[in-house]
Coordinates of C-alpha atoms in Angstrom, one line a residue:
Chain A
G1064 CA -10.6 -3.9 -36.2
Q1065 CA -10.2 -7.1 -34.3
Q1066 CA -13.3 -8.3 -32.6
V1067 CA -13.2 -10.4 -29.5
M1068 CA -16.3 -12.3 -28.5
Q1069 CA -16.6 -13.9 -25.1
I1070 CA -19.6 -15.9 -23.9
P1071 CA -21.5 -16.0 -21.7
Q1072 CA -21.5 -12.5 -20.4
Y1073 CA -22.6 -13.7 -17.0
Q1074 CA -22.8 -17.1 -15.3
H1075 CA -24.3 -18.0 -12.0
V1076 CA -23.5 -21.4 -10.6
Q1077 CA -24.0 -23.4 -7.5
E1078 CA -20.8 -24.2 -5.6
G1079 CA -19.5 -27.5 -6.9
E1080 CA -20.9 -27.1 -10.4
D1081 CA -18.6 -26.7 -13.4
F1082 CA -18.2 -23.5 -15.4
T1083 CA -16.9 -22.8 -18.9
T1084 CA -16.3 -19.5 -20.7
Y1085 CA -15.5 -19.3 -24.4
C1086 CA -13.5 -16.8 -26.4
N1087 CA -13.9 -16.5 -30.2
S1088 CA -12.0 -14.4 -32.7
S1089 CA -12.7 -13.3 -36.2
T1090 CA -9.1 -13.9 -37.1
T1091 CA -6.4 -16.5 -36.6
L1092 CA -4.4 -15.7 -33.5
S1093 CA -0.7 -16.1 -32.7
N1094 CA -1.5 -16.7 -29.0
I1095 CA -4.1 -16.0 -26.4
Q1096 CA -3.9 -15.0 -22.7
W1097 CA -6.4 -15.5 -19.9
Y1098 CA -6.8 -13.2 -16.9
K1099 CA -9.0 -13.2 -13.8
Q1100 CA -10.2 -10.0 -12.1
R1101 CA -11.8 -10.3 -8.6
P1102 CA -14.5 -7.8 -7.7
G1103 CA -12.9 -4.5 -7.0
G1104 CA -9.5 -5.8 -8.0
H1105 CA -7.1 -5.8 -10.9
P1106 CA -6.6 -8.4 -13.6
V1107 CA -4.2 -11.2 -12.8
F1108 CA -2.5 -13.3 -15.5
L1109 CA -3.6 -16.9 -15.5
I1110 CA -2.0 -18.5 -18.6
Q1111 CA -0.8 -18.0 -22.2
L1112 CA -1.6 -20.5 -25.0
V1113 CA 0.5 -20.6 -28.1
K1114 CA 0.2 -23.9 -29.9
S1115 CA -2.8 -25.1 -32.0
G1116 CA -4.9 -27.5 -30.0
E1117 CA -2.9 -26.8 -26.8
V1118 CA -4.5 -27.9 -23.5
K1119 CA -3.1 -26.7 -20.2
K1120 CA -4.3 -27.4 -16.7
Q1121 CA -3.9 -25.5 -13.4
K1122 CA -5.5 -27.5 -10.6
R1123 CA -9.2 -27.2 -11.3
L1124 CA -8.8 -24.9 -14.3
T1125 CA -8.4 -26.3 -17.9
F1126 CA -7.5 -24.0 -20.8
Q1127 CA -7.8 -25.0 -24.4
F1128 CA -6.7 -23.4 -27.7
G1129 CA -8.6 -24.4 -30.8
E1130 CA -7.1 -26.3 -33.6
A1131 CA -7.6 -23.4 -36.0
K1132 CA -6.3 -20.9 -33.3
K1133 CA -9.5 -18.9 -33.6
N1134 CA -11.1 -19.8 -30.3
S1135 CA -10.2 -20.7 -26.7
S1136 CA -12.0 -21.9 -23.6
L1137 CA -11.5 -21.9 -19.9
H1138 CA -13.2 -24.6 -17.9
I1139 CA -13.4 -24.7 -14.1
T1140 CA -14.3 -28.0 -12.4
A1141 CA -16.2 -28.0 -9.2
T1142 CA -16.3 -24.3 -8.7
Q1143 CA -15.6 -22.7 -5.3
T1144 CA -16.5 -19.3 -3.9
T1145 CA -12.9 -18.3 -4.4
D1146 CA -13.5 -18.6 -8.2
V1147 CA -15.8 -15.6 -8.2
G1148 CA -14.7 -12.8 -10.5
T1149 CA -14.5 -11.8 -14.2
Y1150 CA -12.5 -13.9 -16.6
F1151 CA -11.0 -12.2 -19.6
C1152 CA -9.3 -13.5 -22.7
A1153 CA -6.8 -11.3 -24.5
E1154 CA -6.0 -12.1 -28.1
D1155 CA -2.8 -11.4 -29.9
N1156 CA -3.3 -11.0 -33.6
Y1157 CA 0.3 -11.6 -34.8
G1158 CA 2.1 -8.6 -33.5
Q1159 CA -0.7 -6.2 -32.9
N1160 CA -1.6 -5.4 -29.4
F1161 CA -3.5 -7.7 -27.2
V1162 CA -7.2 -7.1 -27.4
F1163 CA -9.2 -7.9 -24.4
G1164 CA -12.6 -9.6 -24.6
P1165 CA -15.5 -8.1 -22.6
G1166 CA -15.2 -10.8 -20.0
T1167 CA -17.4 -13.4 -18.3
R1168 CA -18.6 -12.6 -14.8
L1169 CA -18.8 -15.6 -12.7
S1170 CA -21.0 -15.8 -9.5
V1171 CA -20.7 -18.8 -7.3
L1172 CA -23.6 -19.4 -4.8
P1173 CA -22.5 -21.3 -1.6
Chain B
D1332 CA 9.1 -6.3 -3.2
G1333 CA 9.0 -6.0 -7.0
G1334 CA 5.8 -4.8 -8.5
I1335 CA 3.8 -2.1 -10.2
T1336 CA 2.4 0.8 -8.3
Q1337 CA -0.4 3.2 -9.2
S1338 CA -1.3 6.2 -7.2
P1339 CA -3.6 7.5 -6.0
K1340 CA -6.2 4.8 -5.6
Y1341 CA -9.0 7.3 -5.8
L1342 CA -8.9 10.7 -7.5
F1343 CA -11.5 13.4 -7.8
R1344 CA -11.2 16.3 -10.2
K1345 CA -13.4 19.1 -11.4
E1346 CA -14.5 19.1 -15.0
G1347 CA -12.1 21.0 -17.3
Q1348 CA -9.0 20.2 -15.3
N1349 CA -6.1 18.1 -16.5
V1350 CA -5.1 15.3 -14.1
T1351 CA -2.0 13.0 -14.2
L1352 CA -2.1 9.4 -13.0
S1353 CA 1.1 7.9 -11.8
C1354 CA 2.4 4.4 -12.7
E1355 CA 5.8 3.1 -11.5
Q1356 CA 7.3 -0.4 -11.9
N1357 CA 10.5 -1.9 -10.5
L1358 CA 10.2 -5.1 -12.4
N1359 CA 12.7 -3.9 -15.1
H1360 CA 10.0 -4.4 -17.7
D1361 CA 10.5 -2.7 -21.1
A1362 CA 6.8 -2.6 -22.1
M1363 CA 4.1 -0.6 -20.2
Y1364 CA 0.4 0.0 -20.9
W1365 CA -2.5 2.1 -19.9
Y1366 CA -6.1 0.7 -20.0
R1367 CA -9.4 2.1 -19.2
Q1368 CA -12.2 0.0 -17.7
D1369 CA -15.8 1.2 -17.4
P1370 CA -18.3 -0.5 -15.1
G1371 CA -19.1 -4.0 -16.3
Q1372 CA -16.8 -3.6 -19.3
G1373 CA -13.6 -5.1 -20.6
L1374 CA -10.3 -3.3 -20.8
R1375 CA -9.6 -0.8 -23.6
L1376 CA -6.1 0.2 -24.5
I1377 CA -5.3 3.9 -24.3
Y1378 CA -1.5 4.0 -24.9
Y1379 CA 1.4 1.6 -24.7
S1380 CA 5.1 1.9 -24.7
Q1381 CA 7.5 -0.8 -26.0
I1382 CA 10.6 0.9 -24.7
V1383 CA 11.8 4.0 -23.0
N1384 CA 11.3 7.3 -25.0
D1385 CA 8.8 5.5 -27.3
F1386 CA 5.0 5.2 -27.0
Q1387 CA 2.1 4.5 -29.3
K1388 CA -1.6 5.2 -29.4
G1389 CA -4.0 2.5 -28.5
D1390 CA -7.7 2.2 -29.4
I1391 CA -9.0 5.1 -27.3
A1392 CA -6.1 7.6 -27.1
E1393 CA -8.1 10.8 -27.8
G1394 CA -8.1 13.1 -24.8
Y1395 CA -5.1 11.4 -23.2
S1396 CA -1.3 11.9 -23.3
V1397 CA 1.6 9.9 -21.9
S1398 CA 5.4 10.2 -21.5
R1399 CA 8.1 7.5 -21.0
E1400 CA 11.2 9.4 -20.0
K1401 CA 12.3 6.6 -17.6
K1402 CA 12.0 2.9 -17.9
E1403 CA 10.2 2.5 -14.6
S1404 CA 7.6 5.3 -15.1
F1405 CA 4.7 5.8 -17.5
P1406 CA 2.4 8.6 -16.3
L1407 CA -0.9 9.2 -18.0
T1408 CA -2.5 12.6 -18.3
V1409 CA -6.3 12.8 -18.7
T1410 CA -6.9 16.1 -20.4
S1411 CA -9.9 18.3 -20.4
A1412 CA -10.5 17.1 -24.0
Q1413 CA -11.5 13.7 -22.8
K1414 CA -15.3 13.8 -22.9
N1415 CA -16.0 11.0 -20.4
P1416 CA -13.0 10.8 -18.1
T1417 CA -14.7 9.1 -15.1
A1418 CA -13.5 5.5 -15.1
F1419 CA -11.2 2.9 -13.6
Y1420 CA -7.6 3.3 -15.0
L1421 CA -5.2 0.3 -15.0
C1422 CA -1.5 0.4 -15.7
A1423 CA 0.4 -2.7 -16.7
S1424 CA 3.9 -3.8 -17.6
S1425 CA 5.5 -6.8 -19.2
I1426 CA 9.0 -7.9 -20.0
E1427 CA 8.4 -7.2 -23.7
L1428 CA 5.4 -6.3 -25.8
N1429 CA 2.4 -8.7 -25.5
T1430 CA 3.9 -11.1 -23.0
E1431 CA 2.4 -11.8 -19.5
A1432 CA 1.2 -8.5 -18.1
F1433 CA 1.4 -7.4 -14.5
F1434 CA -1.3 -4.9 -13.5
G1435 CA -1.3 -2.2 -10.9
Q1436 CA -4.1 -1.8 -8.4
G1437 CA -5.7 0.8 -10.5
T1438 CA -6.8 4.4 -10.0
R1439 CA -10.5 5.2 -9.9
L1440 CA -11.0 8.7 -11.4
T1441 CA -14.1 10.7 -10.8
V1442 CA -14.7 13.9 -12.6
V1443 CA -17.4 16.2 -11.2

């Protein structure tokens, strides 16, 4: 079946430092979604990427879809304590169901 | 307010009993999903429904059953056949299959 790799598994940063999580697929994807789950909460949709090489920004968050549509990244500039949580990618393999990655758990030290 | 509601938030059951988790949405979404999340893990798909009166097995359907008799409701039954039922269960809905998903608050099921 489709394998979704996400690295790193955990990341501890000092407030103000940058953070990046990577999502890699074994297959070419039609699109990819990113979600954030706060501790004790439920996943909340952040963005969907569809086009090869696409880059989208949401304030301090930058999302990128690889040229080959096999990988994606989420970069947070100057992290804040409100960024704490687990970031999941979810991959759509051309009509099959979205498969969620294992997530990257971000801790931000004040 | 529009949204997706799961109840209850916490649920305790004795081993060997079936239990049904509720999921209701008033977003007029066609697609609905059930996921299981274990501590420190990602989300695994149990069942999904593309439209009313239709549903399909996900990756870990064994020991679970669902129904989709109404567009707004997608209850999940955890049967006694599920070997490790203790987990956090999340329901979600989307306008259509594999578009932006809206999640409920989740039900934390503990089987003792």
